[in-house]
XYZ file of C-alpha atoms in Angstrom:
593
model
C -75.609 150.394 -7.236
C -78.437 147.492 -6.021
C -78.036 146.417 -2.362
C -79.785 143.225 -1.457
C -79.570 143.377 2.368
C -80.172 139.608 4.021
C -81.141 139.311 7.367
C -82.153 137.389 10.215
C -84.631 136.558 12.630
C -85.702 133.855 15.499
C -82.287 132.510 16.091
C -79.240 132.512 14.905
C -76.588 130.296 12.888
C -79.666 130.148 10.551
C -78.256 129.871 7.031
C -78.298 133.253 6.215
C -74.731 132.788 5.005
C -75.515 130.230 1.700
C -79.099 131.813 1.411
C -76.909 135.478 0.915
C -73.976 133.249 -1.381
C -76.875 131.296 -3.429
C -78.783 134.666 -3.889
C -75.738 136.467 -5.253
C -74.870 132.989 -7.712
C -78.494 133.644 -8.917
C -77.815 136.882 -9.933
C -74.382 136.167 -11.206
C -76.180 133.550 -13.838
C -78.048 136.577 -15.618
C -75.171 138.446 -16.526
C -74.486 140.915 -13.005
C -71.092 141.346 -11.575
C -72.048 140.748 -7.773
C -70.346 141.437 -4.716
C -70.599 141.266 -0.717
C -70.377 142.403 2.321
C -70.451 140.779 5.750
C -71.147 143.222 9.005
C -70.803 141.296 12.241
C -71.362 143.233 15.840
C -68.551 142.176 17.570
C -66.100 144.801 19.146
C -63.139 142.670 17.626
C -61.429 144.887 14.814
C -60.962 141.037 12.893
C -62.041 137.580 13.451
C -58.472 136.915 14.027
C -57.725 136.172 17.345
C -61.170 134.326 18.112
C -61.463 130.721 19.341
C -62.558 128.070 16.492
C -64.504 126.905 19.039
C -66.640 129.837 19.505
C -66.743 131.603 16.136
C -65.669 128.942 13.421
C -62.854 129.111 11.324
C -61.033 132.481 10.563
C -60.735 132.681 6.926
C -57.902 134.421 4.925
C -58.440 136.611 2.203
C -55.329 137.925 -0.542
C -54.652 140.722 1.387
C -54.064 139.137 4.432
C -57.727 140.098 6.081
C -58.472 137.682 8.539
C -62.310 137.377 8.343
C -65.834 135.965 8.948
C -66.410 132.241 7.528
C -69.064 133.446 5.405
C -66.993 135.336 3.251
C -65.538 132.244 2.273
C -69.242 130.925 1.576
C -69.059 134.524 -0.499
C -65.683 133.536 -2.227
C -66.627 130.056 -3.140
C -70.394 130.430 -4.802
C -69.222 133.778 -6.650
C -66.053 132.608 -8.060
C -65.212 136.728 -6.375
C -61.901 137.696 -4.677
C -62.690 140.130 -1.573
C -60.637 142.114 0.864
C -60.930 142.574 4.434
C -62.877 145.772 3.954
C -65.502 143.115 2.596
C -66.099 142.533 6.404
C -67.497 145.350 8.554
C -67.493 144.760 12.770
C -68.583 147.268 15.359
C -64.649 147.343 16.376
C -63.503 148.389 12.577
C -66.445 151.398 12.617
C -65.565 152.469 16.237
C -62.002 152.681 15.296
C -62.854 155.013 12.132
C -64.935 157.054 13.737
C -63.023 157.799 16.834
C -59.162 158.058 14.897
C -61.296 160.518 13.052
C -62.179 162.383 15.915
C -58.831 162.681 17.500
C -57.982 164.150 13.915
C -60.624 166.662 14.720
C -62.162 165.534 11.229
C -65.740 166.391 13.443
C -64.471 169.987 14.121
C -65.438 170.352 17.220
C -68.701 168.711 17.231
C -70.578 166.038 19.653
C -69.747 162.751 18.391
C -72.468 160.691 18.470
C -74.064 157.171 17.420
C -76.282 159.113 15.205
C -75.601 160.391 12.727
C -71.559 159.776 12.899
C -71.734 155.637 13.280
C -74.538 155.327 11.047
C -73.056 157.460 8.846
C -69.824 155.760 8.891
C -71.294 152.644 8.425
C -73.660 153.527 4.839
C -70.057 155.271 3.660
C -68.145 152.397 4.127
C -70.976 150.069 2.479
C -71.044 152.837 -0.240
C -67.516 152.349 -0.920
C -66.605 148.859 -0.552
C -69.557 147.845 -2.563
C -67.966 150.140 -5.539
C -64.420 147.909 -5.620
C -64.289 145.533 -8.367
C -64.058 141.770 -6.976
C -63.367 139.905 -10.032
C -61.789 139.733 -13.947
C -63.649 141.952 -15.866
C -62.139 144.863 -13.287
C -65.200 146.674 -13.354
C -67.287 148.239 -10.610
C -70.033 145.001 -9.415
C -73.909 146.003 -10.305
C -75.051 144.223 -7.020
C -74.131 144.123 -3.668
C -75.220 141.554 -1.476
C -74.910 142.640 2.123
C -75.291 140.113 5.305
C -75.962 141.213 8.622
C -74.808 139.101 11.056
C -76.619 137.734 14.440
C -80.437 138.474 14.540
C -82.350 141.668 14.156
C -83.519 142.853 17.848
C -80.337 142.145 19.259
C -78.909 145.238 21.293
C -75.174 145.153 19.883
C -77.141 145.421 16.480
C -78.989 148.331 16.554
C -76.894 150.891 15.259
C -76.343 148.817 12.027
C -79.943 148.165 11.464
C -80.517 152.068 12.006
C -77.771 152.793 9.488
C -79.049 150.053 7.010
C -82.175 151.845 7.156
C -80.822 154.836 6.190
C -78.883 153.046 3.387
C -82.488 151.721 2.008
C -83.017 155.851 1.523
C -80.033 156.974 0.450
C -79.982 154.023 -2.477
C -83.544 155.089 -3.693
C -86.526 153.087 -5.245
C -85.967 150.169 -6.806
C -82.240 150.322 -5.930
C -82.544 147.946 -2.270
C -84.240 145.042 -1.637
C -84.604 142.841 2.288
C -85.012 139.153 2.467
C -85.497 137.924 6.180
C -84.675 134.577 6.865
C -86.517 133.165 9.489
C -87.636 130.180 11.766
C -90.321 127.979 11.009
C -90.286 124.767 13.541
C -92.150 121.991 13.536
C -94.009 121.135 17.179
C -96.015 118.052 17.322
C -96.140 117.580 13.288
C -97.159 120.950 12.646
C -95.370 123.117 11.108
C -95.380 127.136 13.389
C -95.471 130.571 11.851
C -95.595 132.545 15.168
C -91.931 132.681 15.608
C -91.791 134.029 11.590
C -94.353 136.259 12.775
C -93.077 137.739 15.892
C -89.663 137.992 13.794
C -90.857 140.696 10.867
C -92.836 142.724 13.927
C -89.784 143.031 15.457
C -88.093 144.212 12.055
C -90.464 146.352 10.621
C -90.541 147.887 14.397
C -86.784 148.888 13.605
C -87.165 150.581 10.584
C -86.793 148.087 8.057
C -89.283 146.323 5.239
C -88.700 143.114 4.094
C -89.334 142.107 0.456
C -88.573 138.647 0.806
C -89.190 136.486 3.669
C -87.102 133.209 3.596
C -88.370 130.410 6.048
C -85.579 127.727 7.266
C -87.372 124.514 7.815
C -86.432 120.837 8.119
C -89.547 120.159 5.117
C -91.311 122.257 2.229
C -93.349 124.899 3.961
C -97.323 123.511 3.512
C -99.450 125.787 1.317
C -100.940 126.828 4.847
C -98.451 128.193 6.207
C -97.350 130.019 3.451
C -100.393 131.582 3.326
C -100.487 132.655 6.682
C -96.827 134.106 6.761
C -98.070 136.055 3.966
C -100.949 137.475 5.169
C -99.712 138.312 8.761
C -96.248 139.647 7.205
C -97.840 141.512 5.004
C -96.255 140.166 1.446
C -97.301 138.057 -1.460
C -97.530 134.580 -0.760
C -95.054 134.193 -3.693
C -92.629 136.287 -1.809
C -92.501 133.636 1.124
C -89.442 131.413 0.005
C -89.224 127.913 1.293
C -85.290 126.927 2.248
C -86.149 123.397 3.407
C -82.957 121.143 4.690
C -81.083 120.173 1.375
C -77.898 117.774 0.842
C -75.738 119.248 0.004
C -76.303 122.688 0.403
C -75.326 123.441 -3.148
C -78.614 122.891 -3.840
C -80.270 125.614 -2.220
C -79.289 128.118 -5.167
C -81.474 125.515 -7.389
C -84.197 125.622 -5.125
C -84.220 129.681 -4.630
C -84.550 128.870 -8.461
C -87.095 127.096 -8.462
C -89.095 129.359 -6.522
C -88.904 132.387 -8.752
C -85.926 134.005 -6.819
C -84.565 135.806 -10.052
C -87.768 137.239 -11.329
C -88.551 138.592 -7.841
C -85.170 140.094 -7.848
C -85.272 141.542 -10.880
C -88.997 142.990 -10.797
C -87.112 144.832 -6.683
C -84.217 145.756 -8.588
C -85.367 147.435 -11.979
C -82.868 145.101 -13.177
C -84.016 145.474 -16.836
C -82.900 148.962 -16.492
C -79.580 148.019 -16.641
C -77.316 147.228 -19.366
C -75.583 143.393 -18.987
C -72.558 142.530 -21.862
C -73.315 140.050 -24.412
C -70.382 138.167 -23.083
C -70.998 137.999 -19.173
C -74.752 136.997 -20.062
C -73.088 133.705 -21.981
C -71.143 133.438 -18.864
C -73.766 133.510 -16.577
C -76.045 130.753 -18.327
C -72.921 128.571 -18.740
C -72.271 128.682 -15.032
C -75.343 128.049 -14.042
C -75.816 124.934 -16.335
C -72.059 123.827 -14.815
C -73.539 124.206 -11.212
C -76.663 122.125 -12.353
C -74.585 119.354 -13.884
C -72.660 119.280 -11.046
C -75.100 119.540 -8.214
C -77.839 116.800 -9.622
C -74.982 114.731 -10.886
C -74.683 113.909 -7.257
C -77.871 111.730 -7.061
C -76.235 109.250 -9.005
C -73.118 108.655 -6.826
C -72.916 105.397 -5.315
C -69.032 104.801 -4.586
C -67.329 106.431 -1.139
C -64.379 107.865 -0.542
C -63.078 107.716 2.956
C -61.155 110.456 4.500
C -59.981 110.914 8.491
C -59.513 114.126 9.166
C -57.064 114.245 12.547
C -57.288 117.405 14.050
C -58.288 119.268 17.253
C -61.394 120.422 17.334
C -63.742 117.210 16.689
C -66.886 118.429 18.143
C -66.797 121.961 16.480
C -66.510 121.050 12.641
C -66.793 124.886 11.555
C -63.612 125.355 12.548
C -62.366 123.050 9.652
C -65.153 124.804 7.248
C -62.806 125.383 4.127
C -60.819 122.390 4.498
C -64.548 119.874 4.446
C -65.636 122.301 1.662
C -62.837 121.532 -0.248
C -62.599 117.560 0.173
C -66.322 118.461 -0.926
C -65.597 120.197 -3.909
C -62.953 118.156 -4.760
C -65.242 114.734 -4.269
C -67.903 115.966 -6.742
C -65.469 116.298 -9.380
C -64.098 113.317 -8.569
C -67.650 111.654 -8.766
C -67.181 110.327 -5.171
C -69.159 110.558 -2.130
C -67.462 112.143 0.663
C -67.460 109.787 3.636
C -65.511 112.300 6.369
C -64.402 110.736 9.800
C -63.254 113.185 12.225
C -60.469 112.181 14.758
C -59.272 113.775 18.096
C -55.424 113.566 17.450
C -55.027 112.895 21.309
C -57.531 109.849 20.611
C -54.339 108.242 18.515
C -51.512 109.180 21.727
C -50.893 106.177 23.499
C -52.635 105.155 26.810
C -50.858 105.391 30.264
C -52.516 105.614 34.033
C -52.359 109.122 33.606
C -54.493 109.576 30.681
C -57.560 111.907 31.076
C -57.994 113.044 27.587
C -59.548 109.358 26.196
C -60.420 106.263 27.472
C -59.464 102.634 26.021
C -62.729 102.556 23.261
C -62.091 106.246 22.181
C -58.303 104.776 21.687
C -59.072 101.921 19.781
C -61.947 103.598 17.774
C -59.505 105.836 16.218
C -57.407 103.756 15.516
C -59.428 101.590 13.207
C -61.171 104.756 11.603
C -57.510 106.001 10.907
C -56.676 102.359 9.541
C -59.962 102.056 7.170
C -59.680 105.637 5.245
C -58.842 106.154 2.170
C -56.785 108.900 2.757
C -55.534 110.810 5.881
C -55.606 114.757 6.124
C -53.799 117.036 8.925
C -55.005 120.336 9.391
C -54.100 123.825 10.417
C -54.684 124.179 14.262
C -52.461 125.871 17.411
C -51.153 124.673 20.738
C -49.615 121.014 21.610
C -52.647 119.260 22.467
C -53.287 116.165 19.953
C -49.677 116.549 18.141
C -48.197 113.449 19.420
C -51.344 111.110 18.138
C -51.172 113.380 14.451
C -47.550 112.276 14.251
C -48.571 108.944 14.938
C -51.145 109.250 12.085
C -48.823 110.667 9.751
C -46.210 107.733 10.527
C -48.866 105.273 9.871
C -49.762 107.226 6.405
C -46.037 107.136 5.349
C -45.019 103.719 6.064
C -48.730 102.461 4.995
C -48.761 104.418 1.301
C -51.957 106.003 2.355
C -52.659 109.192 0.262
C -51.760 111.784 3.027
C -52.654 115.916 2.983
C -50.766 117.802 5.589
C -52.344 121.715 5.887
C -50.090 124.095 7.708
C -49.224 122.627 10.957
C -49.635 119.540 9.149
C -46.535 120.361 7.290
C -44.590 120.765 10.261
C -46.481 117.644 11.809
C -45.007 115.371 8.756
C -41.519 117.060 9.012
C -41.316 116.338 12.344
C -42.101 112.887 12.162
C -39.662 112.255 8.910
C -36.888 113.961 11.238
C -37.736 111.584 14.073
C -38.584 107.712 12.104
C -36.004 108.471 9.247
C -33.663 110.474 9.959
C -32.912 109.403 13.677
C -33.692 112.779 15.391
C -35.515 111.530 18.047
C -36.227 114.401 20.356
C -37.292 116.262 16.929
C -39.952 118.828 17.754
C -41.738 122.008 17.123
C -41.286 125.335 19.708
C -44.825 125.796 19.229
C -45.315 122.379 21.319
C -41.912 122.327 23.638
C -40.333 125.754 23.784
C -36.944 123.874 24.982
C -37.245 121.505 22.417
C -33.462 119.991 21.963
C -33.788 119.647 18.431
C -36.231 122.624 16.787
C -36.770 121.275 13.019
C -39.788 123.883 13.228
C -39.412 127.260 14.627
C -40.944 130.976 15.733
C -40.139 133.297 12.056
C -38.099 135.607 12.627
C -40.146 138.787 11.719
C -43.218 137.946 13.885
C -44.118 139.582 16.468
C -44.020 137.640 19.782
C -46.011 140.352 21.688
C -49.053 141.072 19.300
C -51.088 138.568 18.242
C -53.886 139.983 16.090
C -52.694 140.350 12.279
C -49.383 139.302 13.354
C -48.788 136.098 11.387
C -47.321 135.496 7.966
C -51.221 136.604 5.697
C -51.812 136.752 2.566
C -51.523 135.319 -1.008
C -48.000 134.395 -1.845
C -45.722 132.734 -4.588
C -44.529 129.641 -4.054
C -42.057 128.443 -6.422
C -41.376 125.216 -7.549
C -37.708 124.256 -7.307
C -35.556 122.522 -10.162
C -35.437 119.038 -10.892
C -39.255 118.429 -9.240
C -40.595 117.087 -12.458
C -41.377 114.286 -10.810
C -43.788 115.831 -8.508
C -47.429 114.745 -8.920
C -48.450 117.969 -7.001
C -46.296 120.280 -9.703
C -47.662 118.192 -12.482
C -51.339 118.923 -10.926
C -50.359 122.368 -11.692
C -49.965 122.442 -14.895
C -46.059 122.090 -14.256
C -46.134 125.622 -13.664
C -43.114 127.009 -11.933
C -44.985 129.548 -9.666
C -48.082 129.319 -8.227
C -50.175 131.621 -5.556
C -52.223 130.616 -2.228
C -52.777 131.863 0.653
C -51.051 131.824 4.285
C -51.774 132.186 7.879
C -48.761 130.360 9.977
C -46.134 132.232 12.687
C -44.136 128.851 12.359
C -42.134 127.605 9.830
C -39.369 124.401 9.160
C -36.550 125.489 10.114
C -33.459 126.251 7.790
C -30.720 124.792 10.170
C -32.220 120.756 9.260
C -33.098 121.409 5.400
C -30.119 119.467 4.085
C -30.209 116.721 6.282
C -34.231 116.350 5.924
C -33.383 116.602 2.072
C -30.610 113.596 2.043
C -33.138 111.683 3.712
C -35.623 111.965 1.033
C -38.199 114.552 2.435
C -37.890 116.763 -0.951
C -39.456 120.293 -0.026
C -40.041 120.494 -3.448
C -41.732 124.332 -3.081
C -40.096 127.107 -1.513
C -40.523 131.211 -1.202
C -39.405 133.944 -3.114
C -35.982 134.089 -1.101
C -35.620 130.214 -1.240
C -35.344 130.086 2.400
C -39.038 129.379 3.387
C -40.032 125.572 2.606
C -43.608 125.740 1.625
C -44.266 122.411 0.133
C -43.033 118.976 0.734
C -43.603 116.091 -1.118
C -42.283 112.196 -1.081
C -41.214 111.078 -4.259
C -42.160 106.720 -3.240
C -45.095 107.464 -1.903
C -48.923 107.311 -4.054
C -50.058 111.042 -2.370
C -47.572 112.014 0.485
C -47.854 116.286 0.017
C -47.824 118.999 2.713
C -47.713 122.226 2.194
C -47.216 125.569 4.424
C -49.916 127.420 2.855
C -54.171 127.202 3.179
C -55.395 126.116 -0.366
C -58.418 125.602 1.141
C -59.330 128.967 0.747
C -59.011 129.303 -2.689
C -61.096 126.055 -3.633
C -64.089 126.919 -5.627
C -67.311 124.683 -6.451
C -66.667 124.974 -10.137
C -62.816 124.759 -9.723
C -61.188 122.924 -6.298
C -58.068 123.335 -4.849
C -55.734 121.190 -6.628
C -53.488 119.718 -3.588
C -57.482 118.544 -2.296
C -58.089 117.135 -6.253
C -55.135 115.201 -6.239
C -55.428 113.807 -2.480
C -59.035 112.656 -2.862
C -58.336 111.481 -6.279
C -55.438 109.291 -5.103
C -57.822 108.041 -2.399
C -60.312 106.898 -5.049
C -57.629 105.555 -7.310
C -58.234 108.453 -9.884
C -55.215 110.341 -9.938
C -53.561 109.611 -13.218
C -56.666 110.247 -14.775
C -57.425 113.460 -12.990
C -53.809 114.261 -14.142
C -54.221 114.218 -17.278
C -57.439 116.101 -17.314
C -55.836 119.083 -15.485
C -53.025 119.613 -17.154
C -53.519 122.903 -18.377
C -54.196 124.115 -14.528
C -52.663 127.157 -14.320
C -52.633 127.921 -10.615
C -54.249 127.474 -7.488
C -55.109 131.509 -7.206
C -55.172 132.948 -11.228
C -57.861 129.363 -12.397
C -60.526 130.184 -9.931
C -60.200 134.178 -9.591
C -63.011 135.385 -11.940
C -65.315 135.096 -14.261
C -63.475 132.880 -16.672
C -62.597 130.388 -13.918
C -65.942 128.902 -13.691
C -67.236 129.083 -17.435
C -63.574 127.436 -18.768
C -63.810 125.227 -16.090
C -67.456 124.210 -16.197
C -67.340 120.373 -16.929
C -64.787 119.936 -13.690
C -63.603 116.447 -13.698
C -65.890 113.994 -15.357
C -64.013 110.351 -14.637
């Protein structure tokens, strides 16, 4: 097994995330089966009961692991599927250790940070990075591993200890370090001391880097190079320039054009080992698809307008997946993304006793809501904002406005059908009035009410779409499959008690569960693009292959969708089209309109 370990230095929220996804793509294109790992510090056992306002989204994998962001970055570059063993915290490796020791696994012994953490921690990377991730089944000849927040930080140390260790235990040519660093610019020059400063205070731990990669807003001068080089003590070749790119897609091209794979492959011994005939095809077809794709987006003049009405306006990582798919979907559609973000309690109607927005912030939303393209509803918690979403998903019905509703967007459009149309006005949710009169969305049933971390309805699931839905332009986006597979995180769902009367109305829930009881997606049958659905297929869009209820929405926004239709109808399904190697090289020319 090959480990390339990529860390960080200076500050963080550096980009060590795409620089680790881009460097595993690269060595996906000659042939390698890659995987990765993500090791944050925190004490939390998941990132699943963190604020989005702190940490960024929590992303979902198929086995219901509640994890980092990044391994979505992970998921999306390397067309991989991971589990929530993918992402190692402080909490998870505490919790091992110590339900171990009450075992008396130790026998007896002192247990201690060294060796029994650090331990813990290189047999856990050990194994993980041994689990297949993707089609072919087999065990991955890389592992890319990430550690989060910078090196030199105190709730670090024992990982950087153990991933010194690791560097040992793999043996020569069998581990390679890139460091991503700093490099501002102060007063038009561009400073290495911070670069500097940051590989003193990693080689001080233990660790070597191979790589340095510098994060600046322009192409590192020749100077500097040079100087990084000589006072890190590595080839100025091995100093890798990650300048600000749009969009970031392009930063595996640039890595490329810098020598990246070579470098990697003169670490790694990677002539040593023996790639198939087949996955080497597959590697140079998806990295001509990513080209295509990437530089194809030079030559985009015409916009597509999207408001995205959520909560969390000023903290757009918390809506990561869902702007990564409207971006993945866009390119394929040839568009330009043009995203507007909304406060939902921006839309709510003004009284005296407003504090949340003043008059301008009112009207502002109002006309960005009224200009899109196309309006999309999110996943989010809590009451604040719901009112002005309903209002935006009133104006999106009665306007024919292509309209996305994610999650509590689902419930958000049912509750506003059962209030406009079907004349239930005190229609609510108990997530946003617990003595709501009229509950058309309620608490499930098998959730706990006391627990909140991996409580909620996780995971991939089938969704199965119901007879007599021909109609449907989702189903037909499809394939016209009957089944299809994405992923959940929700404690709420519509509740059973109004399905009829919503149905006789004309909100067709033309999806449901296994047991028919659940209503996972709803769709309006007068309507250009009026779809919600219960699920996340956000986190199963792909660059090579997006999330088809995001295709169709931006496509209906740009006046596309029948002939994006007819182009994808031999989609499969959301989960089995972009789970592996075939994915990306069947699906390699995307959308070409």
């Amino acid at each position: 097994m090959k480990y390339v370990l990529v860390s960080g230095g200076v500050i963080s929220g550096i980009g060590k995330g795409v620089i680790a996804s881009s460097t595993g793509l690269l060595l996906k294109t000659t042939g390698l089966r890659v995987t990765s790992i993500k090791v944050d510090p925190y004490l939390n056992i998941d990132a699943g009961t963190m604020s989005p306002t702190e940490h960024g989204e929590v992303f979902v994998l198929d086995d219901g692991g509640e994890v980092d962001l990044d391994l979505g970055n992970y998921e999306r570059y390397l067309n991989i599927t991971l589990k929530r063993e993918n992402n190692i915290t402080t909490g998870k490796i505490y919790q091992k250790v110590l339900e171990g020791e009450r075992r008396g696994d130790y026998l007896g012994r002192t247990v201690q940070v060294i060796p029994h953490i650090t331990d813990a921690i290189q047999d856990w990377i050990q194994r993980v990075a041994r689990v297949p991730v993707d089609d072919t089944n087999e065990t991955p000849d890389v592992c890319i591993i990430e550690l989060g927040g910078t090196v030199g930080d105190m709730e670090n140390s024992h990982f950087v200890e153990a991933l010194r260790q690791l560097r040992r235990r793999a043996g020569k040519d069998n581990f390679m370090q890139v460091h991503v660093s700093l490099v501002p610019i102060v007063n038009g020059e561009q400073k290495t001391k911070p670069t500097q400063q940051a590989v003193r205070d990693v080689r001080s731990a233990g660790l070597s880097p191979d790589l340095i990669a510098c994060r600046c807003d322009f192409p590192l001068e020749k100077e500097a190079i040079e100087k990084i080089a000589l006072f890190c003590q590595v080839e100025p070749n091995q100093v890798l320039a990650v300048h600000n790119v749009s969009p970031t897609y392009r930063v595996p091209l640039l890595l490329e054009s810098q020598n990246l794979i070579p470098l990697l492959s003169e670490g790694l011994n990677l002539p040593a080992l023996t790639i198939p005939p087949k996955l080497l095809t597959q590697g140079k077809q998806i990295l001509h698809a990513w080209k295509n794709l990437i530089n194809a987006q030079d030559r985009l003049y015409e916009e597509v307008t999207i408001a995205l009405v959520g909560k969390y306006k000023n903290h757009k990582e918390s809506y990561l997946s869902v702007i990564k798919s409207l971006e993945h979907a866009s390119m394929h559609c040839n568009r330009k993304l043009n995203l507007i973000y909304i406060d939902g309690a921006h839309l709510e109607p003004l009284s005296p006793e407003t504090k949340s927005h003043t008059p301008a912030d009112h009207h502002k939303a109002w006309h960005a809501l009224c200009t899109a393209s196309g309006v999309l509803i999110p996943g989010g918690f809590g009451a604040r904002g719901t009112e002005g979403m309903i209002a935006a998903a009133k104006w999106a019905r009665e306007n024919h406005k292509p309209f996305l509703g994610i999650c509590l967007g689902l419930q958000i459009a049912v509750i506003e059908y059962a209030r406009n149309v079907c004349g239930i006005a005190s229609a609510s949710s108990i997530e946003l009035f617990e003595r709501c009169p009229d509950p058309v969305v309620v608490f499930m049933p098998e959730i706990s009410k006391e627990h909140m971390g991996g409580t909620m309805r996780l995971g991939i699931r089938a969704t199965h779409f119901q007879p007599g839905t021909s109609w449907s332009k989702l189903r037909r986006l499809y394939g016209d499959v009957e089944v299809i597979h994405e992923r959940h995180r929700h404690r709420y769902e519509v509740n059973p008690s109004y399905i009829e009367r919503l149905t006789k109305a004309g909100c067709h829930f033309i999806g449901k569960d296994d047991s028919g009881e659940r209503m996972e997606v709803l769709e309006l049958k007068d309507h250009p693009y009026f779809v919600a659905v219960q699920f996340h297929p956000e986190y199963l869009s792909r660059v090579l292959e997006p999330s088809v209820p995001y295709l169709g929405f931006i496509a209906t926004a740009a006046g596309l969708l029948e002939e994006v239709s007819l182009k994808k109808g031999g989609m499969v399904n959301g989960h089995a089209a972009t789970n592996g190697v075939n994915g990306i090289a069947d699906g390699m020319d995307g959308i070409r309109i």
